[in-house]
Amino acid sequence: MPELPEVETVRRSLLPVVLNKPIEAVEVPYERIVQQMEIPTFQEQLLGQSFLDLSRRGKYLIFSLERGLELVAHLRMTGKLIYYSDSAIPRAKHTSAIFNFGSQGELRFEDVRKFGTLDLVREGEYTQIKGLDTLGVEPLSQDFTWQFLEDAVKNRSAKIKGFLLDQRHIAGLGNIYVDESLFMAQIHPERTAQSLKRAEIKRLHQAIQEVLTEAILGQGTTLRDYRTGYGREGSFQNRLQIYGKKGEKCPRCGVDLEHKKVAGRTSHYCPACQRE
DNA sequence: AAAACCGCCTGTCGGC
DNA sequence: TGCCGACAGGCGGTTT
């Protein structure tokens, strides 16, 4: 569910409300959310500490703690991190973890499908968090240039859809923004990565940055579960061009939009604007 | 190298 | 109305 724009929105919304508040209690109703650590150890390590900073890498949220520790969260499909100013507010049915700040409210990890994860590690030690260790370039950073993309797709026989979903290449893209980016760049999802011409690579590079930037400005896309750190919906679902719009008309040319499985994921595209 | 599965979970939706 | 399968924004692991 949450892709880069959603995770970045959660980061920005939590930043003003969860830092520098001593953690007075840690509850873990769904113990499997905590990876590779016993719950009592997890609680002991966090108790009395404060979050000093909150950063993001791809779809991972990283809470910096004292003593050189970091709490790494991944929301997977339906995870939400929401700050409640009043701990007395009833908990959602699927609340996986709670970080209580006493009279200063609490941070809750809610997750219907329970795929979300929490890792407590020493600062920068990500080898045990497989996906984070091998994460590719940040698409909104200076490092992500069209030349970088041109180099990355070289000799890649994978379909461009699968290539863009692979977090080892570019960090943070998911099914929605890959489809939106390919539509904007007018590239068919089943083209092989290596078949893209320079002009297409430039368009794709530009499209990825534009789509992600606009989605962040819109506070992300709420189709169902996603919420900001304040529990509010995003607005970018109102500006999607093709995702979830099978059967509707292409906003560019008016042809009926189609969808099919590509690289194992439902993929939306315009058969006229995005030729194979 | 990459695709095709499966598993992890719960909820929703469409078809019958 | 009820049941049943398909499917969902992610990703790791195994097999092919």
Short mmCIF file of C-alpha atoms (C1' of nucleotides) in Angstrom, two decimals:
data_model
loop_
_atom_site.label_atom_id
_atom_site.label_comp_id
_atom_site.label_asym_id
_atom_site.label_seq_id
_atom_site.Cartn_x
_atom_site.Cartn_y
_atom_site.Cartn_z
CA MET A 1 0.00 0.00 0.00
CA PRO A 2 2.05 2.90 1.11
CA GLU A 3 4.66 3.84 -1.44
CA LEU A 4 7.23 6.61 -1.21
CA PRO A 5 4.77 9.55 -1.18
CA GLU A 6 2.65 7.95 1.54
CA VAL A 7 5.64 7.04 3.71
CA GLU A 8 7.13 10.50 3.25
CA THR A 9 3.81 12.06 4.23
CA VAL A 10 3.67 9.92 7.37
CA ARG A 11 7.22 11.02 8.18
CA ARG A 12 6.44 14.71 7.76
CA SER A 13 3.21 14.51 9.72
CA LEU A 14 4.75 12.63 12.65
CA LEU A 15 7.87 14.78 12.83
CA PRO A 16 6.28 17.62 14.87
CA VAL A 17 4.51 15.34 17.33
CA VAL A 18 6.65 12.32 18.24
CA LEU A 19 10.15 13.69 18.80
CA ASN A 20 11.76 14.25 22.20
CA LYS A 21 8.97 12.66 24.20
CA PRO A 22 10.19 9.97 26.62
CA ILE A 23 8.62 6.59 25.94
CA GLU A 24 6.90 5.53 29.15
CA ALA A 25 5.43 2.26 27.94
CA VAL A 26 5.72 -0.07 24.95
CA GLU A 27 2.94 -2.52 24.19
CA VAL A 28 3.07 -5.11 21.43
CA PRO A 29 -0.34 -6.75 21.03
CA TYR A 30 0.83 -8.42 17.81
CA GLU A 31 4.22 -9.78 18.77
CA ARG A 32 5.23 -10.96 15.30
CA ILE A 33 5.54 -7.34 14.17
CA VAL A 34 8.90 -7.20 15.98
CA GLN A 35 11.62 -8.90 13.96
CA GLN A 36 14.48 -10.91 15.34
CA MET A 37 14.13 -9.79 18.94
CA GLU A 38 12.25 -10.96 22.00
CA ILE A 39 9.47 -8.60 23.07
CA PRO A 40 10.85 -7.98 26.60
CA THR A 41 14.22 -6.98 25.13
CA PHE A 42 12.49 -4.73 22.63
CA GLN A 43 10.57 -3.04 25.43
CA GLU A 44 13.58 -2.66 27.71
CA GLN A 45 15.67 -1.07 24.97
CA LEU A 46 13.01 1.53 24.21
CA LEU A 47 11.75 2.38 27.66
CA GLY A 48 12.76 5.87 28.82
CA GLN A 49 14.22 6.78 25.46
CA SER A 50 12.96 9.44 23.05
CA PHE A 51 12.82 9.56 19.29
CA LEU A 52 15.41 12.14 18.25
CA ASP A 53 14.72 12.19 14.52
CA LEU A 54 12.60 10.53 11.88
CA SER A 55 13.96 9.84 8.42
CA ARG A 56 12.98 7.74 5.40
CA ARG A 57 14.72 5.42 2.95
CA GLY A 58 12.50 4.10 0.20
CA LYS A 59 9.41 2.82 2.00
CA TYR A 60 11.20 2.43 5.34
CA LEU A 61 10.74 4.86 8.23
CA ILE A 62 13.73 5.19 10.55
CA PHE A 63 13.29 6.55 14.08
CA SER A 64 16.62 7.60 15.60
CA LEU A 65 16.98 6.91 19.31
CA GLU A 66 19.50 7.63 21.99
CA ARG A 67 22.35 5.16 22.61
CA GLY A 68 22.93 4.71 18.86
CA LEU A 69 19.79 2.72 18.26
CA GLU A 70 17.28 2.97 15.44
CA LEU A 71 13.73 1.73 15.15
CA VAL A 72 13.00 0.79 11.54
CA ALA A 73 9.36 0.51 10.47
CA HIS A 74 7.88 -0.85 7.25
CA LEU A 75 4.12 -0.51 6.68
CA ARG A 76 3.88 -3.13 3.93
CA MET A 77 0.26 -3.29 2.68
CA THR A 78 -2.03 -1.91 5.35
CA GLY A 79 0.22 -0.59 8.09
CA LYS A 80 -0.47 2.86 9.60
CA LEU A 81 1.56 4.87 12.07
CA ILE A 82 -0.76 7.32 13.77
CA TYR A 83 -0.18 9.74 16.62
CA TYR A 84 -2.95 10.12 19.18
CA SER A 85 -2.70 13.10 21.51
CA ASP A 86 -4.92 11.29 24.01
CA SER A 87 -4.05 7.73 25.00
CA ALA A 88 -7.62 7.20 26.17
CA ILE A 89 -8.91 7.18 22.60
CA PRO A 90 -10.08 3.60 21.95
CA ARG A 91 -7.66 1.46 20.00
CA ALA A 92 -8.38 0.25 16.51
CA LYS A 93 -9.13 -3.46 16.21
CA HIS A 94 -5.82 -4.35 14.60
CA THR A 95 -3.34 -2.38 16.65
CA SER A 96 0.06 -4.11 16.50
CA ALA A 97 2.23 -1.87 18.68
CA ILE A 98 1.91 1.18 20.94
CA PHE A 99 4.61 3.63 22.04
CA ASN A 100 3.16 5.61 24.92
CA PHE A 101 4.47 9.08 25.86
CA GLY A 102 2.55 9.41 29.10
CA SER A 103 0.57 12.65 29.20
CA GLN A 104 1.96 13.52 25.77
CA GLY A 105 -0.06 10.99 23.83
CA GLU A 106 1.08 7.89 21.99
CA LEU A 107 2.17 6.51 18.64
CA ARG A 108 0.28 3.46 17.38
CA PHE A 109 1.12 0.99 14.62
CA GLU A 110 -2.18 -0.26 13.22
CA ASP A 111 -2.17 -2.99 10.61
CA VAL A 112 -5.15 -5.02 9.40
CA ARG A 113 -3.16 -7.52 7.34
CA LYS A 114 -0.27 -7.69 9.81
CA PHE A 115 2.51 -7.68 7.22
CA GLY A 116 4.14 -4.59 8.72
CA THR A 117 7.45 -4.90 10.56
CA LEU A 118 9.52 -3.24 13.27
CA ASP A 119 13.27 -3.76 13.58
CA LEU A 120 15.35 -2.37 16.44
CA VAL A 121 18.97 -2.17 15.33
CA ARG A 122 22.22 -0.38 16.02
CA GLU A 123 22.48 2.81 13.97
CA GLY A 124 23.13 2.03 10.31
CA GLU A 125 23.36 -1.72 10.83
CA TYR A 126 20.89 -2.80 8.20
CA THR A 127 22.38 -6.09 7.09
CA GLN A 128 19.74 -8.00 9.03
CA ILE A 129 16.99 -5.97 7.37
CA LYS A 130 17.38 -7.47 3.93
CA GLY A 131 15.36 -5.09 1.81
CA LEU A 132 16.84 -2.01 3.45
CA ASP A 133 20.41 -3.19 2.99
CA THR A 134 20.07 -3.54 -0.76
CA LEU A 135 17.88 -0.52 -1.42
CA GLY A 136 18.49 1.42 -4.63
CA VAL A 137 18.68 5.15 -5.35
CA GLU A 138 16.24 7.67 -3.87
CA PRO A 139 14.23 8.85 -6.88
CA LEU A 140 13.91 12.41 -5.58
CA SER A 141 17.60 12.79 -4.79
CA GLN A 142 20.32 14.43 -6.88
CA ASP A 143 21.75 10.98 -7.56
CA PHE A 144 18.74 9.97 -9.61
CA THR A 145 19.51 11.43 -13.03
CA TRP A 146 18.35 10.26 -16.44
CA GLN A 147 21.90 9.13 -17.06
CA PHE A 148 21.68 6.95 -13.96
CA LEU A 149 18.46 5.43 -15.26
CA GLU A 150 19.97 4.90 -18.69
CA ASP A 151 22.85 3.02 -17.11
CA ALA A 152 20.58 1.02 -14.83
CA VAL A 153 18.34 -0.35 -17.60
CA LYS A 154 21.33 -1.38 -19.71
CA ASN A 155 21.29 -5.11 -20.51
CA ARG A 156 18.22 -5.64 -18.36
CA SER A 157 15.86 -8.11 -20.00
CA ALA A 158 13.18 -7.71 -17.31
CA LYS A 159 10.00 -5.89 -18.21
CA ILE A 160 10.17 -2.21 -17.29
CA LYS A 161 7.22 -2.69 -14.90
CA GLY A 162 9.10 -5.32 -12.93
CA PHE A 163 12.32 -3.36 -13.12
CA LEU A 164 10.68 -0.28 -11.57
CA LEU A 165 9.05 -2.30 -8.81
CA ASP A 166 12.42 -3.81 -7.86
CA GLN A 167 13.53 -1.79 -4.84
CA ARG A 168 17.18 -2.61 -5.52
CA HIS A 169 17.13 -0.27 -8.50
CA ILE A 170 14.95 2.64 -7.40
CA ALA A 171 13.66 2.88 -3.83
CA GLY A 172 10.06 3.64 -3.05
CA LEU A 173 8.03 2.97 -6.20
CA GLY A 174 5.04 0.63 -5.91
CA ASN A 175 2.23 -0.49 -8.15
CA ILE A 176 0.32 2.80 -8.27
CA TYR A 177 3.18 5.15 -9.06
CA VAL A 178 4.86 2.78 -11.50
CA ASP A 179 1.65 2.63 -13.54
CA GLU A 180 1.15 6.40 -13.31
CA SER A 181 4.76 7.09 -14.30
CA LEU A 182 4.71 4.71 -17.27
CA PHE A 183 1.47 6.31 -18.46
CA MET A 184 2.89 9.81 -18.18
CA ALA A 185 6.02 8.71 -20.07
CA GLN A 186 3.90 6.79 -22.61
CA ILE A 187 5.75 3.52 -22.16
CA HIS A 188 4.08 0.09 -22.21
CA PRO A 189 4.65 -1.86 -18.97
CA GLU A 190 5.77 -4.97 -20.87
CA ARG A 191 8.59 -3.29 -22.75
CA THR A 192 11.92 -4.70 -21.66
CA ALA A 193 14.01 -2.29 -19.64
CA GLN A 194 16.90 -2.47 -22.09
CA SER A 195 14.66 -1.64 -25.06
CA LEU A 196 13.97 1.93 -23.91
CA LYS A 197 15.38 4.66 -26.14
CA ARG A 198 17.13 7.65 -24.65
CA ALA A 199 14.12 9.90 -25.23
CA GLU A 200 11.90 7.42 -23.41
CA ILE A 201 14.35 7.13 -20.53
CA LYS A 202 14.35 10.90 -20.17
CA ARG A 203 10.56 10.98 -20.19
CA LEU A 204 10.35 8.17 -17.65
CA HIS A 205 12.88 9.83 -15.37
CA GLN A 206 10.95 13.07 -15.53
CA ALA A 207 7.62 11.30 -15.02
CA ILE A 208 8.79 9.44 -11.92
CA GLN A 209 10.00 12.63 -10.28
CA GLU A 210 6.89 14.57 -11.25
CA VAL A 211 4.42 11.92 -10.12
CA LEU A 212 6.15 11.37 -6.79
CA THR A 213 6.53 15.08 -6.12
CA GLU A 214 2.89 15.81 -6.87
CA ALA A 215 1.73 12.83 -4.82
CA ILE A 216 3.70 14.09 -1.81
CA LEU A 217 2.13 17.53 -2.24
CA GLY A 218 -1.25 15.77 -2.24
CA GLN A 219 -0.34 13.91 0.96
CA GLY A 220 -0.44 10.54 -0.77
CA THR A 221 -3.13 8.30 -2.26
CA THR A 222 -5.87 6.88 -0.05
CA LEU A 223 -7.64 4.05 -1.85
CA ARG A 224 -8.71 2.36 1.35
CA ASP A 225 -6.32 1.96 4.26
CA TYR A 226 -3.62 4.58 3.97
CA ARG A 227 -3.71 7.51 6.42
CA THR A 228 -1.27 10.24 7.34
CA GLY A 229 0.34 10.35 10.79
CA TYR A 230 -2.71 12.29 11.94
CA GLY A 231 -5.11 9.64 10.68
CA ARG A 232 -6.24 11.73 7.73
CA GLU A 233 -6.74 10.62 4.14
CA GLY A 234 -4.52 11.72 1.30
CA SER A 235 -5.89 13.46 -1.79
CA PHE A 236 -3.85 12.16 -4.72
CA GLN A 237 -6.46 9.46 -5.44
CA ASN A 238 -8.41 12.33 -7.02
CA ARG A 239 -5.58 12.99 -9.44
CA LEU A 240 -4.68 9.48 -10.57
CA GLN A 241 -4.72 9.23 -14.36
CA ILE A 242 -5.09 5.49 -14.89
CA TYR A 243 -4.54 3.43 -11.72
CA GLY A 244 -7.73 1.51 -10.93
CA LYS A 245 -9.51 3.03 -13.94
CA LYS A 246 -10.00 -0.02 -16.15
CA GLY A 247 -12.95 0.51 -18.45
CA GLU A 248 -12.70 4.29 -18.24
CA LYS A 249 -11.42 6.50 -21.04
CA CYS A 250 -7.79 7.52 -21.40
CA PRO A 251 -7.50 11.14 -20.21
CA ARG A 252 -5.02 11.76 -23.01
CA CYS A 253 -6.61 10.13 -26.05
CA GLY A 254 -10.04 8.85 -25.01
CA VAL A 255 -9.41 5.18 -25.78
CA ASP A 256 -10.68 2.58 -23.27
CA LEU A 257 -8.04 1.89 -20.64
CA GLU A 258 -6.93 -1.70 -20.12
CA HIS A 259 -5.28 -3.72 -17.41
CA LYS A 260 -3.42 -7.00 -17.26
CA LYS A 261 -0.97 -8.86 -15.05
CA VAL A 262 2.59 -7.81 -15.70
CA ALA A 263 5.41 -9.08 -13.51
CA GLY A 264 2.75 -10.55 -11.27
CA ARG A 265 0.95 -7.29 -10.60
CA THR A 266 -2.22 -5.81 -12.03
CA SER A 267 -1.06 -3.12 -14.42
CA HIS A 268 -3.10 -0.30 -15.88
CA TYR A 269 -2.24 1.27 -19.21
CA CYS A 270 -3.60 2.92 -22.32
CA PRO A 271 -3.27 0.58 -25.31
CA ALA A 272 -3.04 3.56 -27.67
CA CYS A 273 -0.68 5.87 -25.77
CA GLN A 274 1.57 3.08 -24.49
CA ARG A 275 2.53 0.85 -27.42
CA GLU A 276 4.41 -2.39 -27.01
"C1'" DA B 1 18.51 -13.29 -14.71
"C1'" DA B 2 13.94 -13.55 -14.20
"C1'" DA B 3 9.42 -15.50 -13.88
"C1'" DA B 4 6.09 -18.12 -11.49
"C1'" DC B 5 4.53 -19.60 -7.22
"C1'" DC B 6 3.68 -19.56 -2.19
"C1'" DG B 7 3.21 -17.54 2.18
"C1'" DC B 8 2.23 -13.94 5.40
"C1'" DC B 9 -3.05 -11.89 7.08
"C1'" DT B 10 -7.73 -9.72 6.96
"C1'" DG B 11 -11.35 -7.60 4.56
"C1'" DT B 12 -14.12 -6.59 0.56
"C1'" DC B 13 -16.37 -7.34 -3.61
"C1'" DG B 14 -18.50 -9.71 -7.47
"C1'" DG B 15 -20.73 -13.77 -9.18
"C1'" DC B 16 -23.85 -17.37 -8.48
"C1'" DT C 1 -29.02 -13.52 2.07
"C1'" DG C 2 -25.12 -16.55 1.95
"C1'" DC C 3 -21.18 -18.82 0.29
"C1'" DC C 4 -16.81 -18.89 -2.36
"C1'" DG C 5 -13.18 -17.45 -4.86
"C1'" DA C 6 -10.48 -13.62 -6.46
"C1'" DC C 7 -8.09 -9.84 -5.22
"C1'" DA C 8 -5.71 -5.92 -2.61
"C1'" DG C 9 -1.02 -0.40 -2.24
"C1'" DG C 10 4.55 -5.31 -0.36
"C1'" DC C 11 8.04 -8.36 -0.25
"C1'" DG C 12 10.89 -12.59 1.13
"C1'" DG C 13 11.79 -17.30 -0.17
"C1'" DT C 14 11.84 -21.32 -3.19
"C1'" DT C 15 11.48 -23.54 -7.42
"C1'" DT C 16 11.57 -23.56 -12.45
#
